[in-house]
């Protein structure tokens, strides 16, 4: 149903910037837990005292969103062309409630929380981002997936008229961008759909109107500007592992022990780096969220299932 | 009065140092206010910038012989050594930037990178081809080596081929620049092949 007009997220619904700023102080002082406010149990999970929040202008100007070009600065330059209102999402596959839904109908009534997560790209850089997110489990459960639903697949918008990267003839990506999760990964309390950052509406270059965030996986799993959700029995394909299966896997869990053919994953450049200080630090297993998520993969060979 | 030769040489020289001046300017802005000029990851920006100019200048050096024929300009031919040496310098700076920003001069790490990452291996091989050419670029070496000098300097074919493989391997998507560089190289190869086959006839 595409009935209601998409309304912008009202600022009253999300953390105001002043609250965010006080929270930032909490983070810097190391007072991570129990900051009160609307911060949920997992809001600051695994955050370390040296995890300073990355400045907003960097989070919104240094992006990999190949639909808008392959340079880090391309998305910020081009993404304003994308229409995010109205935004229809198709839900299909192994679930009771399938069909076309308006984005705002799906998220209406669901609680928004600020989650400050590390974000680790497979290219060996990382940031710390205060997302405004909604529990992915709460979102998915609305569609009542059935017993056959073992995986969930997501797709990004395809609209070459508004996405210059999809018009290029020298791209080897077969649009749309697809990603997927196992259902237990999707239902993990750390998994969210982000609808904002820094207490504001999500900018287009960061994947408006909503994008996945799974903080223990490399950034390419966290698919942006989602228009399709499909519940499947079999493991869905994902764009980067289709392009280079020996370089990118389905799981893509952050793992300093398994290096990528192009980048050692043992450490990362925490942005912003500066000329005199590359700001390099060791990468943590599961991006520092091992306590919360390692049990999802017990018994699995993580070198083979990279 | 400056001669025609000197004039052409000066123009080419200015074109070759201009990218470095721009980079110097960006770095100075960056030092005054981090993040103001080269973005969130200045190290990466500098490595990429120097890599881009390395391949362009290398291809320019390789273009001079055919261009001289096309434009009938001997003055241009006289800039060839300078252009080649600039190409070498850019590649060395690209390597230094990589060592500084990516490896922080961790030498043991460098060996691992060279052995484990094929795109680094071929980058180093490309540099290894350029090094003897740079060393023997002087008139003295040219005389001493005689015929062998020309043979030695055919390594430019290997150097550019390896550099292009380096680029194909490190590019994830968005191949437009790479297609341009590769076509440029192929046109130059075709030009040379045509020349040789005409001489043989
Ligand atoms: C003739 C020699 C070489 C040429 C022409 C060359 C050219 C390039 C070019 C054009 C790029 C891509 C820049 C971009 O994406 O915007 C690049 C990237 C790079 N090159 Fe080279 N290069 C050469 C040798 C080397 C050597 C010797 C090394 C190091 C041992 C090296 C390491 C790198 C690295 C680390 C990157 C960046 C990869 C990334 O960030 O993903 N290159 N090079």
Short mmCIF file of N, CA, C and O in Angstrom, two decimals, chain A residues 194-283:
data_model
loop_
_atom_site.label_atom_id
_atom_site.label_comp_id
_atom_site.label_asym_id
_atom_site.label_seq_id
_atom_site.Cartn_x
_atom_site.Cartn_y
_atom_site.Cartn_z
N UNK A 194 19.42 1.64 10.06
CA UNK A 194 19.68 3.03 10.43
C UNK A 194 18.79 3.94 9.60
O UNK A 194 18.67 3.77 8.38
N UNK A 195 18.15 4.89 10.28
CA UNK A 195 17.34 5.90 9.59
C UNK A 195 17.90 7.30 9.82
O UNK A 195 17.36 8.28 9.33
N UNK A 196 18.99 7.37 10.59
CA UNK A 196 19.57 8.67 10.84
C UNK A 196 20.98 8.54 11.38
O UNK A 196 21.44 7.43 11.68
N UNK A 197 21.67 9.67 11.43
CA UNK A 197 22.96 9.71 12.12
C UNK A 197 23.16 11.08 12.72
O UNK A 197 22.59 12.06 12.25
N UNK A 198 23.92 11.14 13.77
CA UNK A 198 24.13 12.38 14.52
C UNK A 198 22.79 13.02 14.88
O UNK A 198 22.63 14.23 14.82
N UNK A 199 21.81 12.19 15.21
CA UNK A 199 20.53 12.72 15.64
C UNK A 199 19.74 13.39 14.54
O UNK A 199 18.77 14.10 14.81
N UNK A 200 20.16 13.17 13.30
CA UNK A 200 19.43 13.79 12.19
C UNK A 200 19.01 12.72 11.21
O UNK A 200 19.46 11.58 11.28
N UNK A 201 18.17 13.12 10.27
CA UNK A 201 17.75 12.22 9.22
C UNK A 201 18.96 11.72 8.44
O UNK A 201 19.94 12.44 8.25
N UNK A 202 18.91 10.49 7.96
CA UNK A 202 20.03 9.90 7.23
C UNK A 202 20.24 10.65 5.91
O UNK A 202 19.32 10.79 5.12
N UNK A 203 21.45 11.17 5.66
CA UNK A 203 21.70 11.83 4.37
C UNK A 203 21.69 10.80 3.23
O UNK A 203 21.98 9.63 3.46
N UNK A 204 21.37 11.26 2.04
CA UNK A 204 21.30 10.33 0.90
C UNK A 204 22.59 9.55 0.70
O UNK A 204 22.56 8.36 0.42
N UNK A 205 23.74 10.22 0.84
CA UNK A 205 25.00 9.53 0.57
C UNK A 205 25.28 8.43 1.59
O UNK A 205 26.12 7.56 1.35
N UNK A 206 24.61 8.45 2.72
CA UNK A 206 24.78 7.40 3.71
C UNK A 206 23.70 6.32 3.58
O UNK A 206 23.64 5.41 4.41
N UNK A 207 22.84 6.43 2.57
CA UNK A 207 21.90 5.35 2.31
C UNK A 207 20.45 5.63 2.65
O UNK A 207 19.72 4.72 3.04
N UNK A 208 20.03 6.90 2.52
CA UNK A 208 18.65 7.26 2.84
C UNK A 208 17.67 6.46 1.97
O UNK A 208 18.04 6.05 0.87
N UNK A 209 16.47 6.21 2.44
CA UNK A 209 15.98 6.60 3.77
C UNK A 209 16.37 5.60 4.87
O UNK A 209 16.27 5.95 6.04
N UNK A 210 16.79 4.41 4.50
CA UNK A 210 17.24 3.50 5.54
C UNK A 210 18.28 2.55 4.98
O UNK A 210 18.29 2.23 3.80
N UNK A 211 19.17 2.12 5.85
CA UNK A 211 20.23 1.22 5.46
C UNK A 211 20.52 0.28 6.62
O UNK A 211 20.27 0.59 7.78
N UNK A 212 21.05 -0.88 6.24
CA UNK A 212 21.39 -1.88 7.23
C UNK A 212 22.67 -1.48 7.98
O UNK A 212 23.55 -0.86 7.40
N UNK A 213 22.75 -1.84 9.24
CA UNK A 213 24.02 -1.73 9.98
C UNK A 213 24.23 -3.01 10.79
O UNK A 213 23.43 -3.34 11.67
N UNK A 214 25.28 -3.75 10.42
CA UNK A 214 25.67 -4.94 11.18
C UNK A 214 27.13 -4.72 11.60
O UNK A 214 28.05 -5.03 10.84
N UNK A 215 27.35 -4.18 12.80
CA UNK A 215 28.64 -3.58 13.12
C UNK A 215 29.81 -4.56 13.20
O UNK A 215 30.96 -4.13 13.18
N UNK A 216 29.54 -5.86 13.28
CA UNK A 216 30.67 -6.80 13.38
C UNK A 216 31.11 -7.31 12.01
O UNK A 216 31.99 -8.13 11.90
N UNK A 217 30.48 -6.81 10.96
CA UNK A 217 30.83 -7.22 9.60
C UNK A 217 31.44 -6.04 8.84
O UNK A 217 31.20 -4.89 9.17
N UNK A 218 32.19 -6.36 7.79
CA UNK A 218 32.75 -5.31 6.95
C UNK A 218 31.62 -4.47 6.36
O UNK A 218 30.51 -4.96 6.13
N UNK A 219 31.95 -3.21 6.10
CA UNK A 219 30.95 -2.23 5.70
C UNK A 219 30.12 -2.63 4.49
O UNK A 219 28.96 -2.23 4.39
N UNK A 220 30.69 -3.40 3.58
CA UNK A 220 29.92 -3.69 2.36
C UNK A 220 28.67 -4.53 2.63
O UNK A 220 27.77 -4.59 1.80
N UNK A 221 28.60 -5.17 3.81
CA UNK A 221 27.38 -5.90 4.17
C UNK A 221 26.24 -4.94 4.49
O UNK A 221 25.08 -5.30 4.38
N UNK A 222 26.60 -3.75 4.92
CA UNK A 222 25.59 -2.82 5.43
C UNK A 222 24.96 -2.04 4.27
O UNK A 222 25.21 -0.86 4.06
N UNK A 223 24.13 -2.73 3.54
CA UNK A 223 23.54 -2.24 2.28
C UNK A 223 22.69 -0.99 2.48
O UNK A 223 21.98 -0.87 3.47
N UNK A 224 22.78 -0.10 1.51
CA UNK A 224 22.12 1.21 1.62
C UNK A 224 20.84 1.30 0.79
O UNK A 224 20.63 0.53 -0.13
N UNK A 225 20.05 2.30 1.09
CA UNK A 225 18.84 2.67 0.31
C UNK A 225 18.07 1.44 -0.15
O UNK A 225 17.92 1.18 -1.35
N UNK A 226 17.54 0.71 0.82
CA UNK A 226 16.93 -0.60 0.56
C UNK A 226 15.51 -0.48 0.02
O UNK A 226 14.68 0.23 0.57
N UNK A 227 15.24 -1.21 -1.08
CA UNK A 227 13.89 -1.22 -1.64
C UNK A 227 13.27 -2.61 -1.67
O UNK A 227 12.12 -2.77 -2.07
N UNK A 228 14.05 -3.62 -1.29
CA UNK A 228 13.49 -4.97 -1.32
C UNK A 228 14.01 -5.80 -0.16
O UNK A 228 15.20 -5.76 0.17
N UNK A 229 13.09 -6.52 0.46
CA UNK A 229 13.42 -7.46 1.53
C UNK A 229 12.81 -8.78 1.13
O UNK A 229 11.62 -8.86 0.84
N UNK A 230 13.63 -9.84 1.07
CA UNK A 230 13.10 -11.15 0.65
C UNK A 230 13.59 -12.21 1.64
O UNK A 230 14.78 -12.29 1.92
N UNK A 231 12.65 -13.01 2.13
CA UNK A 231 13.01 -14.10 3.04
C UNK A 231 13.23 -15.35 2.21
O UNK A 231 12.40 -15.69 1.37
N UNK A 232 14.37 -16.02 2.44
CA UNK A 232 14.68 -17.15 1.58
C UNK A 232 15.09 -18.37 2.40
O UNK A 232 15.49 -18.27 3.55
N UNK A 233 14.99 -19.51 1.72
CA UNK A 233 15.40 -20.76 2.32
C UNK A 233 16.89 -20.94 2.14
O UNK A 233 17.59 -21.44 3.00
N UNK A 234 17.38 -20.54 0.96
CA UNK A 234 18.79 -20.73 0.64
C UNK A 234 19.57 -19.44 0.80
O UNK A 234 19.04 -18.35 0.70
N UNK A 235 20.87 -19.59 0.99
CA UNK A 235 21.74 -18.43 1.19
C UNK A 235 21.70 -17.52 -0.04
O UNK A 235 22.01 -17.94 -1.15
N UNK A 236 21.31 -16.25 0.17
CA UNK A 236 21.27 -15.36 -1.00
C UNK A 236 22.67 -15.02 -1.48
O UNK A 236 23.65 -15.19 -0.77
N UNK A 237 22.74 -14.53 -2.72
CA UNK A 237 24.03 -14.07 -3.24
C UNK A 237 24.27 -12.67 -2.73
O UNK A 237 23.34 -11.97 -2.33
N UNK A 238 25.52 -12.24 -2.74
CA UNK A 238 25.78 -10.84 -2.41
C UNK A 238 26.79 -10.26 -3.40
O UNK A 238 27.68 -10.94 -3.88
N UNK A 239 26.57 -8.97 -3.71
CA UNK A 239 27.23 -8.34 -4.85
C UNK A 239 28.74 -8.55 -4.90
O UNK A 239 29.27 -9.01 -5.91
N UNK A 240 29.45 -8.25 -3.82
CA UNK A 240 30.91 -8.32 -3.92
C UNK A 240 31.42 -9.74 -4.03
O UNK A 240 32.41 -10.00 -4.71
N UNK A 241 30.73 -10.69 -3.42
CA UNK A 241 31.24 -12.05 -3.58
C UNK A 241 30.88 -12.60 -4.96
O UNK A 241 31.55 -13.50 -5.46
N UNK A 242 29.86 -12.03 -5.61
CA UNK A 242 29.60 -12.39 -7.00
C UNK A 242 30.72 -11.88 -7.91
O UNK A 242 31.15 -12.55 -8.84
N UNK A 243 31.21 -10.68 -7.60
CA UNK A 243 32.24 -10.07 -8.44
C UNK A 243 33.60 -10.73 -8.24
O UNK A 243 34.33 -10.92 -9.20
N UNK A 244 33.95 -11.02 -7.00
CA UNK A 244 35.27 -11.58 -6.70
C UNK A 244 35.15 -12.57 -5.55
O UNK A 244 35.42 -12.23 -4.40
N UNK A 245 34.71 -13.81 -5.87
CA UNK A 245 34.42 -14.78 -4.81
C UNK A 245 35.61 -15.13 -3.94
O UNK A 245 35.44 -15.53 -2.79
N UNK A 246 36.82 -14.98 -4.48
CA UNK A 246 37.99 -15.31 -3.65
C UNK A 246 38.39 -14.16 -2.73
O UNK A 246 39.23 -14.32 -1.86
N UNK A 247 37.78 -12.98 -2.95
CA UNK A 247 38.15 -11.83 -2.12
C UNK A 247 37.09 -11.49 -1.07
O UNK A 247 37.41 -11.02 0.01
N UNK A 248 35.84 -11.69 -1.43
CA UNK A 248 34.75 -11.31 -0.53
C UNK A 248 33.82 -12.49 -0.34
O UNK A 248 33.40 -13.12 -1.31
N UNK A 249 33.47 -12.75 0.92
CA UNK A 249 32.58 -13.87 1.18
C UNK A 249 31.18 -13.43 1.53
O UNK A 249 30.85 -12.24 1.43
N UNK A 250 30.35 -14.39 1.92
CA UNK A 250 29.00 -14.07 2.36
C UNK A 250 29.02 -13.52 3.78
O UNK A 250 28.32 -12.58 4.09
N UNK A 251 29.84 -14.12 4.64
CA UNK A 251 29.80 -13.73 6.05
C UNK A 251 30.45 -12.38 6.31
O UNK A 251 29.90 -11.54 6.99
N UNK A 252 31.66 -12.19 5.75
CA UNK A 252 32.34 -10.89 5.86
C UNK A 252 32.45 -10.39 7.30
O UNK A 252 32.33 -9.20 7.56
N UNK A 253 32.64 -11.31 8.23
CA UNK A 253 32.87 -10.89 9.61
C UNK A 253 34.26 -10.27 9.72
O UNK A 253 35.22 -10.80 9.16
N UNK A 254 34.35 -9.16 10.44
CA UNK A 254 35.65 -8.51 10.58
C UNK A 254 36.60 -9.47 11.29
O UNK A 254 36.29 -9.99 12.36
N UNK A 255 37.73 -9.74 10.65
CA UNK A 255 38.62 -10.77 11.18
C UNK A 255 40.07 -10.43 10.85
O UNK A 255 40.52 -10.60 9.73
N UNK A 256 40.81 -9.94 11.88
CA UNK A 256 42.20 -9.55 11.62
C UNK A 256 43.09 -10.71 11.19
O UNK A 256 44.16 -10.50 10.64
N UNK A 257 42.63 -11.93 11.43
CA UNK A 257 43.47 -13.10 11.14
C UNK A 257 43.37 -13.54 9.68
O UNK A 257 44.21 -14.28 9.19
N UNK A 258 42.32 -13.11 9.00
CA UNK A 258 42.16 -13.53 7.61
C UNK A 258 42.34 -12.30 6.72
O UNK A 258 41.53 -11.39 6.73
N UNK A 259 43.45 -12.27 5.97
CA UNK A 259 43.70 -11.06 5.19
C UNK A 259 43.05 -11.18 3.82
O UNK A 259 42.85 -12.25 3.29
N UNK A 260 42.72 -10.02 3.31
CA UNK A 260 42.13 -9.89 1.99
C UNK A 260 43.30 -9.84 1.01
O UNK A 260 44.37 -9.33 1.37
N UNK A 261 43.14 -10.36 -0.22
CA UNK A 261 44.27 -10.33 -1.15
C UNK A 261 44.84 -8.92 -1.34
O UNK A 261 46.00 -8.75 -1.70
N UNK A 262 44.04 -7.92 -1.13
CA UNK A 262 44.49 -6.56 -1.38
C UNK A 262 44.95 -5.83 -0.12
O UNK A 262 45.82 -4.98 -0.17
N UNK A 263 44.31 -6.12 0.99
CA UNK A 263 44.64 -5.41 2.22
C UNK A 263 44.87 -6.40 3.33
O UNK A 263 44.13 -7.35 3.49
N UNK A 264 45.90 -6.12 4.12
CA UNK A 264 46.03 -6.87 5.35
C UNK A 264 44.90 -6.39 6.23
O UNK A 264 44.59 -5.21 6.28
N UNK A 265 44.23 -7.30 6.93
CA UNK A 265 43.14 -6.86 7.80
C UNK A 265 43.60 -6.76 9.24
O UNK A 265 42.78 -6.55 10.14
N UNK A 266 44.90 -6.88 9.48
CA UNK A 266 45.39 -6.90 10.86
C UNK A 266 45.18 -5.56 11.56
O UNK A 266 44.99 -5.50 12.75
N UNK A 267 45.24 -4.46 10.80
CA UNK A 267 44.97 -3.18 11.43
C UNK A 267 44.19 -2.28 10.50
O UNK A 267 43.88 -2.65 9.39
N UNK A 268 43.87 -1.10 11.01
CA UNK A 268 42.98 -0.21 10.26
C UNK A 268 43.37 1.23 10.50
O UNK A 268 44.00 1.57 11.51
N UNK A 269 43.01 2.09 9.55
CA UNK A 269 43.22 3.53 9.72
C UNK A 269 41.92 4.12 10.25
O UNK A 269 40.90 4.09 9.56
N UNK A 270 41.97 4.63 11.45
CA UNK A 270 40.78 5.25 12.02
C UNK A 270 40.68 6.68 11.49
O UNK A 270 41.59 7.48 11.69
N UNK A 271 39.60 6.98 10.81
CA UNK A 271 39.43 8.30 10.21
C UNK A 271 38.89 9.28 11.25
O UNK A 271 38.13 8.87 12.12
N UNK A 272 39.26 10.55 11.15
CA UNK A 272 40.18 11.08 10.16
C UNK A 272 41.63 10.79 10.54
O UNK A 272 42.00 10.86 11.71
N UNK A 273 42.42 10.48 9.52
CA UNK A 273 43.85 10.40 9.75
C UNK A 273 44.43 11.72 9.28
O UNK A 273 43.77 12.47 8.58
N UNK A 274 45.66 11.99 9.68
CA UNK A 274 46.27 13.24 9.22
C UNK A 274 47.63 12.92 8.63
O UNK A 274 48.10 11.79 8.71
N UNK A 275 48.24 13.93 8.03
CA UNK A 275 49.49 13.69 7.32
C UNK A 275 50.54 13.08 8.24
O UNK A 275 51.29 12.21 7.85
N UNK A 276 50.59 13.57 9.48
CA UNK A 276 51.64 13.07 10.37
C UNK A 276 51.19 11.86 11.17
O UNK A 276 52.00 11.21 11.81
N UNK A 277 49.91 11.62 11.18
CA UNK A 277 49.42 10.52 12.01
C UNK A 277 48.39 9.69 11.25
O UNK A 277 47.23 10.07 11.15
N UNK A 278 48.83 8.55 10.68
CA UNK A 278 47.88 7.71 9.97
C UNK A 278 46.80 7.14 10.89
O UNK A 278 45.82 6.59 10.42
N UNK A 279 46.97 7.31 12.21
CA UNK A 279 45.95 6.90 13.16
C UNK A 279 45.61 5.42 13.00
O UNK A 279 44.44 5.04 12.92
N UNK A 280 46.65 4.63 12.94
CA UNK A 280 46.47 3.20 12.71
C UNK A 280 46.29 2.48 14.03
O UNK A 280 46.91 2.85 15.03
N UNK A 281 45.43 1.51 14.05
CA UNK A 281 45.23 0.73 15.26
C UNK A 281 44.90 -0.70 14.88
O UNK A 281 44.43 -0.95 13.77
N UNK A 282 45.14 -1.62 15.81
CA UNK A 282 44.87 -3.02 15.49
C UNK A 282 43.37 -3.25 15.30
O UNK A 282 42.55 -2.63 15.98
N UNK A 283 43.03 -4.11 14.37
CA UNK A 283 41.64 -4.49 14.16
C UNK A 283 41.27 -5.60 15.13
O UNK A 283 42.07 -6.49 15.41
#
